Short mmCIF file of C-alpha atoms and ligand atoms in Angstrom, two decimals:
data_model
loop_
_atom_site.label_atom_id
_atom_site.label_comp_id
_atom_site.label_asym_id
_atom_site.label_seq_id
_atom_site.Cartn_x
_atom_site.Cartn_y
_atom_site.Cartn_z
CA UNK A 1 -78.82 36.12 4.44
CA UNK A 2 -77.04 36.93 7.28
CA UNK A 3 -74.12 39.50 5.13
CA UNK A 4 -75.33 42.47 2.54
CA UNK A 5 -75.09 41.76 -0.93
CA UNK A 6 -71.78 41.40 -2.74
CA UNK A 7 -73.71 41.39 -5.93
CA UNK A 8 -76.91 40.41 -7.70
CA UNK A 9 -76.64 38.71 -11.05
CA UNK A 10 -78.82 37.93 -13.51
CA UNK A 11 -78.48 35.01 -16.15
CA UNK A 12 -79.14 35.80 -19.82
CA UNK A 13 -79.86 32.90 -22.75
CA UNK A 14 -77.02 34.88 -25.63
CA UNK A 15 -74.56 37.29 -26.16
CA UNK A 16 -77.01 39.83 -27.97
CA UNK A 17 -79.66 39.72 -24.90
CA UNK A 18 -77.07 40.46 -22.57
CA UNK A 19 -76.00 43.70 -24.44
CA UNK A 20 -79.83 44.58 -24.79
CA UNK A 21 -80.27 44.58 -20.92
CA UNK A 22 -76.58 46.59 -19.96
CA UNK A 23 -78.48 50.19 -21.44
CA UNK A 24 -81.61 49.49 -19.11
CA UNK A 25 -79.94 48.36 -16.41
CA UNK A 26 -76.67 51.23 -16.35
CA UNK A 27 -79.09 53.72 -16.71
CA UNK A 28 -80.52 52.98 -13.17
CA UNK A 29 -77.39 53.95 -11.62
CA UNK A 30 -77.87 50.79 -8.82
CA UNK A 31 -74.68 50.24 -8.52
CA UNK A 32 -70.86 48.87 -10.34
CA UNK A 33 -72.19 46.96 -13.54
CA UNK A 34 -70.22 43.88 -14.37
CA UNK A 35 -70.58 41.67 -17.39
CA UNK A 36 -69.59 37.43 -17.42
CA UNK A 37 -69.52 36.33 -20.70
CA UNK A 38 -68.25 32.52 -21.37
CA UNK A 39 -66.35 35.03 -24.12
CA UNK A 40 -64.90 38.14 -24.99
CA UNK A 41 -67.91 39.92 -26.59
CA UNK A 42 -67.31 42.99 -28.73
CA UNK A 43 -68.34 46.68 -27.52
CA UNK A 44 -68.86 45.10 -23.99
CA UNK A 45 -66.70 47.52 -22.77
CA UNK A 46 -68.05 50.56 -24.37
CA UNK A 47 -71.89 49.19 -23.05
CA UNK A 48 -70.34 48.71 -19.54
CA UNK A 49 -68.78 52.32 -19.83
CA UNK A 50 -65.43 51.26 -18.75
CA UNK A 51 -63.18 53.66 -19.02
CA UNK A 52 -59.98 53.53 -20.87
CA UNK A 53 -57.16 51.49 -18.93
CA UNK A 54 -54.79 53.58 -17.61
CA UNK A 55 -51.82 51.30 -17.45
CA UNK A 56 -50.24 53.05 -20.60
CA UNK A 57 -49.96 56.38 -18.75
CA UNK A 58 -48.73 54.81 -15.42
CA UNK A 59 -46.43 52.35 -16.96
CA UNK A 60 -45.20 56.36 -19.01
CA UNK A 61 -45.02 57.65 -15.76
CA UNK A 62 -43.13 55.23 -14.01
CA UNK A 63 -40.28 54.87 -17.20
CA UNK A 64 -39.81 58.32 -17.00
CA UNK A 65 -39.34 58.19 -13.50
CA UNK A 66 -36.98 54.65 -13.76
CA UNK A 67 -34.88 56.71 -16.64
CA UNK A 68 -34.39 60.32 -14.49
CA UNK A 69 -33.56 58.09 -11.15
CA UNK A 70 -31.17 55.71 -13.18
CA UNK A 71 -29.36 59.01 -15.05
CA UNK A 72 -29.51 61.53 -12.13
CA UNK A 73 -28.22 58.15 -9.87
CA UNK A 74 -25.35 57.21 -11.98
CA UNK A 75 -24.20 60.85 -12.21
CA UNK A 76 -24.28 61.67 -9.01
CA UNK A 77 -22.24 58.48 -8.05
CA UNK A 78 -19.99 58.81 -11.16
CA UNK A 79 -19.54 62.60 -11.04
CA UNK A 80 -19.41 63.53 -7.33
CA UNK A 81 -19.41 60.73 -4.93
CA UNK A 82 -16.82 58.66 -6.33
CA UNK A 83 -15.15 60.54 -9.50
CA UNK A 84 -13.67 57.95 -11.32
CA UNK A 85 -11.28 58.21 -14.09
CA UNK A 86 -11.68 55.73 -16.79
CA UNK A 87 -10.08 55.13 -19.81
CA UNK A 88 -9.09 59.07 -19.33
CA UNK A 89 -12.91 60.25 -20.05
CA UNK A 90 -14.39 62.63 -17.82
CA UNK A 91 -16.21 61.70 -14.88
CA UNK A 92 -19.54 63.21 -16.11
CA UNK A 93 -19.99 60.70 -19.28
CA UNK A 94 -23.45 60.28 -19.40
CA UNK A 95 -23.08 58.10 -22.42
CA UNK A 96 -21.67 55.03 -20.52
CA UNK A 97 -24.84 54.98 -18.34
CA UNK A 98 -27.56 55.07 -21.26
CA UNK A 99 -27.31 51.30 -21.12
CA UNK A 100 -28.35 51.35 -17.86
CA UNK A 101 -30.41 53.85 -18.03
CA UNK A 102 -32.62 51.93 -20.41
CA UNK A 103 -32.42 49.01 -18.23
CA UNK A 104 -33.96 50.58 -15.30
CA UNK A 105 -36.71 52.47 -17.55
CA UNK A 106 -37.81 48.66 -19.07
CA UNK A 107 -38.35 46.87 -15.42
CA UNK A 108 -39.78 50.06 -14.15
CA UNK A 109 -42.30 50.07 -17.09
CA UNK A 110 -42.46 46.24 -16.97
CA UNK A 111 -43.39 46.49 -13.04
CA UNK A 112 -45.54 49.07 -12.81
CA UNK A 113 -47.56 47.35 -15.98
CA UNK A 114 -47.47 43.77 -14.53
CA UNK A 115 -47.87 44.59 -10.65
CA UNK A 116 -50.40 47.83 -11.35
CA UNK A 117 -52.69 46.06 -13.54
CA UNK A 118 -53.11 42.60 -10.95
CA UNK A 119 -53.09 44.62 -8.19
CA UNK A 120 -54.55 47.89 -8.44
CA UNK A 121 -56.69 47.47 -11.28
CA UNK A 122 -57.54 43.85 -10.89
CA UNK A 123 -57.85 44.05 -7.04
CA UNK A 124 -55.88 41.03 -7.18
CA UNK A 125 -55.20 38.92 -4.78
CA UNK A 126 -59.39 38.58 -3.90
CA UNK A 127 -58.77 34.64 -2.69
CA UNK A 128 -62.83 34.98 -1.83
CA UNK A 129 -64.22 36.16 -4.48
CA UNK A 130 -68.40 35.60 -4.36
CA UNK A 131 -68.21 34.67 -7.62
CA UNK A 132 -65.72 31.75 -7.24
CA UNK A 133 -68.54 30.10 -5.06
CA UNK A 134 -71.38 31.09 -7.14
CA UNK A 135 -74.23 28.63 -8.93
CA UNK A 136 -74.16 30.07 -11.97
CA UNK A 137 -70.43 30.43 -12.54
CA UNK A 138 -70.60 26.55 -14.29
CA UNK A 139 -73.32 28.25 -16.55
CA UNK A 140 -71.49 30.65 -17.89
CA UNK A 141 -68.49 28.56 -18.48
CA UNK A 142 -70.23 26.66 -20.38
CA UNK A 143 -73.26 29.07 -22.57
CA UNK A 144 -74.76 31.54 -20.12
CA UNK A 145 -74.37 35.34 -20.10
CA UNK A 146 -74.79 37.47 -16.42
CA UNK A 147 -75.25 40.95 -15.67
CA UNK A 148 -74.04 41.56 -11.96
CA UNK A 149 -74.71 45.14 -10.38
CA UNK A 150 -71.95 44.87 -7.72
CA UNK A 151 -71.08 45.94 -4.21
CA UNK A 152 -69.12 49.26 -4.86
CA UNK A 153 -68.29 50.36 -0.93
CA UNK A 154 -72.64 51.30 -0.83
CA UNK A 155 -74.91 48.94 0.23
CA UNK A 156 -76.99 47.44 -2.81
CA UNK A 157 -80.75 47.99 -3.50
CA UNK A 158 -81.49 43.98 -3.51
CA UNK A 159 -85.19 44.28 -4.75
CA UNK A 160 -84.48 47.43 -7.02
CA UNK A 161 -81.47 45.58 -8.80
CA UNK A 162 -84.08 42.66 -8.89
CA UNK A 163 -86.75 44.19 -10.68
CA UNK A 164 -84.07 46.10 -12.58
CA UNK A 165 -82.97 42.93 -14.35
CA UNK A 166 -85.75 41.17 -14.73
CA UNK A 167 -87.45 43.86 -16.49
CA UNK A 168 -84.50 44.04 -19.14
CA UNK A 169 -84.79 40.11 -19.92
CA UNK A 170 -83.01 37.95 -16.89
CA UNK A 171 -84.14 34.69 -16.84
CA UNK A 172 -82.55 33.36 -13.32
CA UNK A 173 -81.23 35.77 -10.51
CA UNK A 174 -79.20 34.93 -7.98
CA UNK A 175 -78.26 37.14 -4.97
CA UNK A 176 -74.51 36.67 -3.39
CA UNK A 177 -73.24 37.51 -0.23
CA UNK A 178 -69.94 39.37 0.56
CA UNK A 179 -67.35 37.02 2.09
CA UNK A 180 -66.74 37.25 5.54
CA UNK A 181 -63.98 39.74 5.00
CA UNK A 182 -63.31 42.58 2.49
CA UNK A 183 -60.26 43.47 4.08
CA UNK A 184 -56.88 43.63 2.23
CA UNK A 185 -54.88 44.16 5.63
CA UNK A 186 -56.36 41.05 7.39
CA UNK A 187 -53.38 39.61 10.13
CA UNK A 188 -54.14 36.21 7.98
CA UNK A 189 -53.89 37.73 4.63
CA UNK A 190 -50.59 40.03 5.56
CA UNK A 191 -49.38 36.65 7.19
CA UNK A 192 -49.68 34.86 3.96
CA UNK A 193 -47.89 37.77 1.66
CA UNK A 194 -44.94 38.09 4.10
CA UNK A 195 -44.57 34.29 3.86
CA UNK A 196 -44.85 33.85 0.52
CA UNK A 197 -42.52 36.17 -0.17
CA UNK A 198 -40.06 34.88 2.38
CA UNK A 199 -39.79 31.70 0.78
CA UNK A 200 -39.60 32.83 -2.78
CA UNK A 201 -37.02 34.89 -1.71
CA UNK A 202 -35.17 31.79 0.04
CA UNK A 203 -35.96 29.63 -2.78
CA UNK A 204 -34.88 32.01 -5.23
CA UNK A 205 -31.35 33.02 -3.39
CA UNK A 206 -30.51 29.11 -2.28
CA UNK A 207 -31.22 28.45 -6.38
CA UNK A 208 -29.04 31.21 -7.84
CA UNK A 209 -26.69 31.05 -5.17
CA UNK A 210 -26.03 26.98 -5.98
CA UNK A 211 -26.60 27.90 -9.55
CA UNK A 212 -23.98 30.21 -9.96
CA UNK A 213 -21.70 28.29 -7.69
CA UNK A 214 -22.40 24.70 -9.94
CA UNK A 215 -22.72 26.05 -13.35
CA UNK A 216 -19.05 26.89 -14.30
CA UNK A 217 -17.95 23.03 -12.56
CA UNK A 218 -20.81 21.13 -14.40
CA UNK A 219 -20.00 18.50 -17.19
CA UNK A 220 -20.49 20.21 -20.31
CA UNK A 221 -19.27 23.55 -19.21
CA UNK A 222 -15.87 22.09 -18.22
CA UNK A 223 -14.87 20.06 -21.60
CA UNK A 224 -13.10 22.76 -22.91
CA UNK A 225 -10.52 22.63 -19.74
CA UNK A 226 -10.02 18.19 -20.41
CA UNK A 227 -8.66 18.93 -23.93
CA UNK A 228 -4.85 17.69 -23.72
CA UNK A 229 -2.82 21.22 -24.46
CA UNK A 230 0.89 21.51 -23.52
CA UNK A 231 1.21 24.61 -20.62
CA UNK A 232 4.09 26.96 -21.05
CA UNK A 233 6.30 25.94 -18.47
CA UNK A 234 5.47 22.34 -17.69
CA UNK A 235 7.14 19.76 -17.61
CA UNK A 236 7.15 17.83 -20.96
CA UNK A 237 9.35 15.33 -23.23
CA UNK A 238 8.70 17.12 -26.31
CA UNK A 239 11.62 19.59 -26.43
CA UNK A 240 14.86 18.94 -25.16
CA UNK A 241 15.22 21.35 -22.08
CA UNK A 242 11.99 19.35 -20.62
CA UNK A 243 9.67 21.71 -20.79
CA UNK A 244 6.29 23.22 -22.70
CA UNK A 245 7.99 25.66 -24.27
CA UNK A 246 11.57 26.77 -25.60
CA UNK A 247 13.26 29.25 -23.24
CA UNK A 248 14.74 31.99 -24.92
CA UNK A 249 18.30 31.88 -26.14
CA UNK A 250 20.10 33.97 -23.61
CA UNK A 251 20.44 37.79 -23.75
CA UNK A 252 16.85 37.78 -26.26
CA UNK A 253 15.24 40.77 -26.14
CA UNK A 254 12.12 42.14 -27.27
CA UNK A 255 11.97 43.69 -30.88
CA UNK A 256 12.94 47.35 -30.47
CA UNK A 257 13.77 47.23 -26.59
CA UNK A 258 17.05 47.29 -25.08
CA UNK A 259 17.35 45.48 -21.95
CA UNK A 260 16.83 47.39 -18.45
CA UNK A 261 19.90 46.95 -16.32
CA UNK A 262 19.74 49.63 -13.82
CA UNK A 263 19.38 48.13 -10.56
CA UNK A 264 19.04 51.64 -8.50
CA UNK A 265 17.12 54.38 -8.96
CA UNK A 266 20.52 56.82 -7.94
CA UNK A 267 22.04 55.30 -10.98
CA UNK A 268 18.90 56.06 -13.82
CA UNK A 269 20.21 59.67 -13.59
CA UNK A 270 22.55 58.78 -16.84
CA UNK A 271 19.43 57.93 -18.54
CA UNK A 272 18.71 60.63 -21.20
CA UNK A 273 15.24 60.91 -22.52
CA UNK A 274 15.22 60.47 -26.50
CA UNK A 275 11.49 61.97 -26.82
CA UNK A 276 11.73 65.72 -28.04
CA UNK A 277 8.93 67.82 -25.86
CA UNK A 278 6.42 68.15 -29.05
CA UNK A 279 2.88 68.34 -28.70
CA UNK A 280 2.42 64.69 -29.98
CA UNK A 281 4.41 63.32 -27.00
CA UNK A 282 2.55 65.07 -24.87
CA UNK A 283 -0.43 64.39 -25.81
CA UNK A 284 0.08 60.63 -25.51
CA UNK A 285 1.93 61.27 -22.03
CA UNK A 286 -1.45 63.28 -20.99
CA UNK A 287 -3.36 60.15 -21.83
CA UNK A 288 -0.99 57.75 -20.16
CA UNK A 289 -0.70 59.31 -17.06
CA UNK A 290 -4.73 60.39 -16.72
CA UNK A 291 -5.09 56.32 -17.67
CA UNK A 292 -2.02 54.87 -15.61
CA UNK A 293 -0.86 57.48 -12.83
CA UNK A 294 -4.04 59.71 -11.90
CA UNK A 295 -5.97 57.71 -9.79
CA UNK A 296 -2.65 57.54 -7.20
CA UNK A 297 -1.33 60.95 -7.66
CA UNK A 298 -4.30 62.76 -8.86
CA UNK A 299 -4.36 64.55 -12.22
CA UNK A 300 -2.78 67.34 -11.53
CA UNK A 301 0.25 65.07 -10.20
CA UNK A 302 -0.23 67.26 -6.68
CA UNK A 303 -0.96 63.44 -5.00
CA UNK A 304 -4.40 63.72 -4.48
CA UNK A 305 -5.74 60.50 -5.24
CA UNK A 306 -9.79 59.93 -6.36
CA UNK A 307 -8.87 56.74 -4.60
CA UNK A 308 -10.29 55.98 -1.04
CA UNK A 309 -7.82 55.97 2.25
CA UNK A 310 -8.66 52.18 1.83
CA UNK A 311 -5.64 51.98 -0.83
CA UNK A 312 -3.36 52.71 2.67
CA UNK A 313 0.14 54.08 0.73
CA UNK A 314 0.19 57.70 0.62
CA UNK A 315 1.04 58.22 -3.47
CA UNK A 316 3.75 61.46 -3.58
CA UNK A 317 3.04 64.57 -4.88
CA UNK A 318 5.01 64.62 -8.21
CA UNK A 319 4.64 68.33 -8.72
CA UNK A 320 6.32 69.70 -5.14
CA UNK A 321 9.48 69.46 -3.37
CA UNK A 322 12.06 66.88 -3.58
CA UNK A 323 10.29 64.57 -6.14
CA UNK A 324 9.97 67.26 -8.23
CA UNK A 325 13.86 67.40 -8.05
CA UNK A 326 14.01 63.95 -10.04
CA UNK A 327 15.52 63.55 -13.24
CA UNK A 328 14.12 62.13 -15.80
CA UNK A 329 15.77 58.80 -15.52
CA UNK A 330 14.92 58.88 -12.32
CA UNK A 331 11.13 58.91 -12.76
CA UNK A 332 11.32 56.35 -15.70
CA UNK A 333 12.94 53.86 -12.85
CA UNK A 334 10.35 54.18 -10.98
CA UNK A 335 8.20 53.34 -13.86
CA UNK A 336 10.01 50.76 -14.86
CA UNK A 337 10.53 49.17 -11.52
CA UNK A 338 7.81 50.55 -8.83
CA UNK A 339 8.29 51.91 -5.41
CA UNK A 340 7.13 50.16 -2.45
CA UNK A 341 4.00 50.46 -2.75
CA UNK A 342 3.57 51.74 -6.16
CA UNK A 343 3.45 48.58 -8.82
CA UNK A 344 5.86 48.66 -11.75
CA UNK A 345 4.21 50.01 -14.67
CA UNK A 346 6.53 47.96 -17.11
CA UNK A 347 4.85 45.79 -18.64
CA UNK A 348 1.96 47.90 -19.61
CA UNK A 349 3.84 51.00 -21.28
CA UNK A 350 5.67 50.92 -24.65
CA UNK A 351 9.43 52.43 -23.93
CA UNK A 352 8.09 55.69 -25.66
CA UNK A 353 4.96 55.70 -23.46
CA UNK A 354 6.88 55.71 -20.60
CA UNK A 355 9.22 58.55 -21.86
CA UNK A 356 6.18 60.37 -22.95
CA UNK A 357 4.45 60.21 -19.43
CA UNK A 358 8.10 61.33 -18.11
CA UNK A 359 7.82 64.08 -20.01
CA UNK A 360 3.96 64.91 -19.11
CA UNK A 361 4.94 64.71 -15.62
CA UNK A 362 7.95 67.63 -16.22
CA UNK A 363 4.60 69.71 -17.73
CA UNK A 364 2.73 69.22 -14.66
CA UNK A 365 5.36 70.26 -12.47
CA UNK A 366 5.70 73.86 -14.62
CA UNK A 367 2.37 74.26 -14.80
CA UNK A 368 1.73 73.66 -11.01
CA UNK A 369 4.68 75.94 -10.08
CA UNK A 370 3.76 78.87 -12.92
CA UNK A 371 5.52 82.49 -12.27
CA UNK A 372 4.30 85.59 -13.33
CA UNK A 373 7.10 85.31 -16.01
CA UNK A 374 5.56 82.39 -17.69
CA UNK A 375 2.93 84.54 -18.81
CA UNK A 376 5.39 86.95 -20.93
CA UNK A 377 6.30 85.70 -23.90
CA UNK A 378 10.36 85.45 -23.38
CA UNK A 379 9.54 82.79 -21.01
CA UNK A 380 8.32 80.18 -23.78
CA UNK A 381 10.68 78.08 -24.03
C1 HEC B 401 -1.34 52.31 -7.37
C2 HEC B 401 -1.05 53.69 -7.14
C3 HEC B 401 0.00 54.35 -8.01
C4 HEC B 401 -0.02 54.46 -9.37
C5 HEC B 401 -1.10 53.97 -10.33
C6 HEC B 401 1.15 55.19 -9.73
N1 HEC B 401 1.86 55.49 -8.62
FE1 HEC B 401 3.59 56.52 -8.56
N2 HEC B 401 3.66 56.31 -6.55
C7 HEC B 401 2.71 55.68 -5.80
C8 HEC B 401 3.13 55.69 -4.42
C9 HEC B 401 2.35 55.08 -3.26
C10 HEC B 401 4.36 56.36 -4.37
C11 HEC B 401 5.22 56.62 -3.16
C12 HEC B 401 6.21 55.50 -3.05
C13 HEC B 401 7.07 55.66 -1.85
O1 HEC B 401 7.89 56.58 -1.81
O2 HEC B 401 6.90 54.85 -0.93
C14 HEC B 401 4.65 56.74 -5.74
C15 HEC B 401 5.78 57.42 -6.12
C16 HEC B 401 6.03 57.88 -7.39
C17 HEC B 401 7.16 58.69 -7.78
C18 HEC B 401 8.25 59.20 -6.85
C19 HEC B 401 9.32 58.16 -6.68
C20 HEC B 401 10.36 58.61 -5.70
O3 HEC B 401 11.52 58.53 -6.08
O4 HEC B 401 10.00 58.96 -4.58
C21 HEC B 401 7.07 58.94 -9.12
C22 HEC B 401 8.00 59.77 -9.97
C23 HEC B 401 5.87 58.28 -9.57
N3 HEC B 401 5.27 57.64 -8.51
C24 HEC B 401 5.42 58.30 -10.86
C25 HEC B 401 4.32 57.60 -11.32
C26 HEC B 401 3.95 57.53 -12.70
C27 HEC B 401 4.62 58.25 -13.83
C28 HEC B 401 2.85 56.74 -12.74
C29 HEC B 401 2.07 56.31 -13.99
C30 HEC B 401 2.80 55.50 -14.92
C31 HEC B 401 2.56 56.31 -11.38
N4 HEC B 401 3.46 56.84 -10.54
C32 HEC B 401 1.48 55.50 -11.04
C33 HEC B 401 1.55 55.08 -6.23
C34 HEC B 401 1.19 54.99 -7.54
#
């Protein structure tokens, strides 16, 4: 034999012999005791004295771990690196991210579970392993039962293990050597794991990549797009102006909206506002403009954006100097019809939204320029 002993096994006839011999063997302290059965066979792990797996407290461990990175993560990017505003909620809503946050804690758990059992527990990958090569592996396949004392990083007592396991009942024995190499970090073994995953991950990115690309195209997906439907504004024989659909009859306008003529914003100073400063307008002008206006002029109105200098237009400050001169026709123009680079908020504000954020604005501008008088009471107004 020209390596030491991986491990010396012996070969029992049943089930009941083999859990005879484990007490008269273990007690001998020769080395790591492992059992092949053809079978599971009950209490073998209490007779081996295996301890209890540990996977449940790592896989614990490592949720917890996935859940506080995932929250702390999402609050630090949420709350402090890039406050967003959305949907006017504060920036610290730790509710949104529980989703998430759950996500993270079930791969973590499902990793550390799946990965930690193969490979630390199961010293998997072992592409050697003595036993793959051994005699009586086709034996106990089939209706043998072996005791092994195996190598455990001290060299094995070949005769004492020997004697050991004859003396508690072994029929056969059979000594088997350690494979050439032990060694996990092997150039030819590293060389094989840094391939293999290099071409799952090629295989894996050129299939979702042509998977995501194909999918919405491909035949079945697509039927709903081949049914005949009449578009809007096409061209069709079915009504008389030649089109989808029937233009409005001239001068139509929406229910409750009068048409919005002014074609400068010098002449929107004859607008009046018809909403009454009450604490119900304001309210919803609070919520427009934290939902509509703050990410460009900030929340305060002072033009200090949460968005990056990537946006490029500088949004003004609607609390200071000549803005804040504006009437309030003025500002719902601007609303109405944008300013260079600042879109037209039109279409997505009711008329009394937009004379409710008018008014919101007016609040921010007193609050941002408060006197001492404001605090006395005759100033309440
Ligand atoms: C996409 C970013 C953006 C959003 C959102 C936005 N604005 Fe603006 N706003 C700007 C920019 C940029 C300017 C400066 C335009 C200029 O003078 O070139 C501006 C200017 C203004 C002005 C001053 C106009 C003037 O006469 O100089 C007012 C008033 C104003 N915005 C109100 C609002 C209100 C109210 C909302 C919410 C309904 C809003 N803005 C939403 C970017 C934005």
């Amino acid at each position: 034999m020209n390596n030491p002993a991986f491990s010396v096994l012996g070969l029992f006839d049943s089930s009941q012999q083999l859990m005879d011999a484990i007490p008269h063997v273990r007690g001998k302290a020769l080395g790591r005791l492992e059992a092949y059965t053809p079978y599971p066979v009950h209490g073998m792990e209490e007779a081996l004295g295996l301890r209890k797996s540990p996977v449940g407290g790592m896989v614990f461990i490592m949720g917890l771990i996935g859940a506080i990175a995932t929250m702390a993560f999402t609050l630090w990017a949420e709350g402090i690196d890039y406050p967003l505003v959305t949907a006017a909620k504060p920036p610290f809503s730790w509710q949104a991210f529980v989703p998430i946050m759950f996500e993270v804690t079930v791969l973590f758990a499902c990793f550390t579970s799946g990965l930690g059992m193969l490979f630390l527990l199961n010293r998997l990958p072992y592409f050697r392993h003595p036993m793959l090569r051994s005699k009586s592996m086709p034996l106990i396949t089939r209706d043998k039962f072996a005791l092994a004392v195996e190598y455990d990083g001290k060299a094995l007592d070949v005769d004492a293990i020997t004697d050991a396991l004859r003396q508690a009942g072994a029929q056969t024995i059979e000594v088997l050597e350690q494979p050439a190499r032990l060694g996990l970090l092997s150039p030819n073994f590293l060389m094989r794991v840094v391939l293999g995953i290099g071409i799952s991950c090629f295989v894996a990115g050129y299939l979702t990549y042509w998977g995501v690309k194909l999918f919405p195209v491909t035949i079945p997906v697509v039927h709903m797009l081949d049914q005949p439907r009449l578009d809007p504004l096409r061209e069709d024989s079915f009504f008389k102006e030649g089109t989808g659909m029937r233009m409005p009859v001239a001068g139509t306008v929406a229910r409750g909206e009068l048409p919005f003529t002014i074609a400068k914003e010098e002449d929107a100073a004859i607008l009046v506002n018809p909403l009454p400063r009450t604490q119900s307008v304001l309210k919803t002008g609070r919520q427009v403009f934290n939902t509509h206006c703050s990410v460009c002029h900030g929340l305060l109105g002072n033009g200090k954006p949460s968005l990056t200098a990537a946006y490029g237009a500088k949004p003004a400050n609607l609390v200071e100097g000549q803005i804040a001169q504006l009437s309030d026709g003025e500002i719902y123009y601007v609303i109405m019809r944008g300013k260079n680079a600042m879109p037209s908020y039109a279409a997505d504000l009711s008329q009394d939204e937009r004379w409710s954020v008018v008014n919101y604005v007016r609040v921010l501008q007193r609050a941002m320029n408060a006197k001492d008088s404001d605090l006395s009471g005759e100033a309440r107004n």
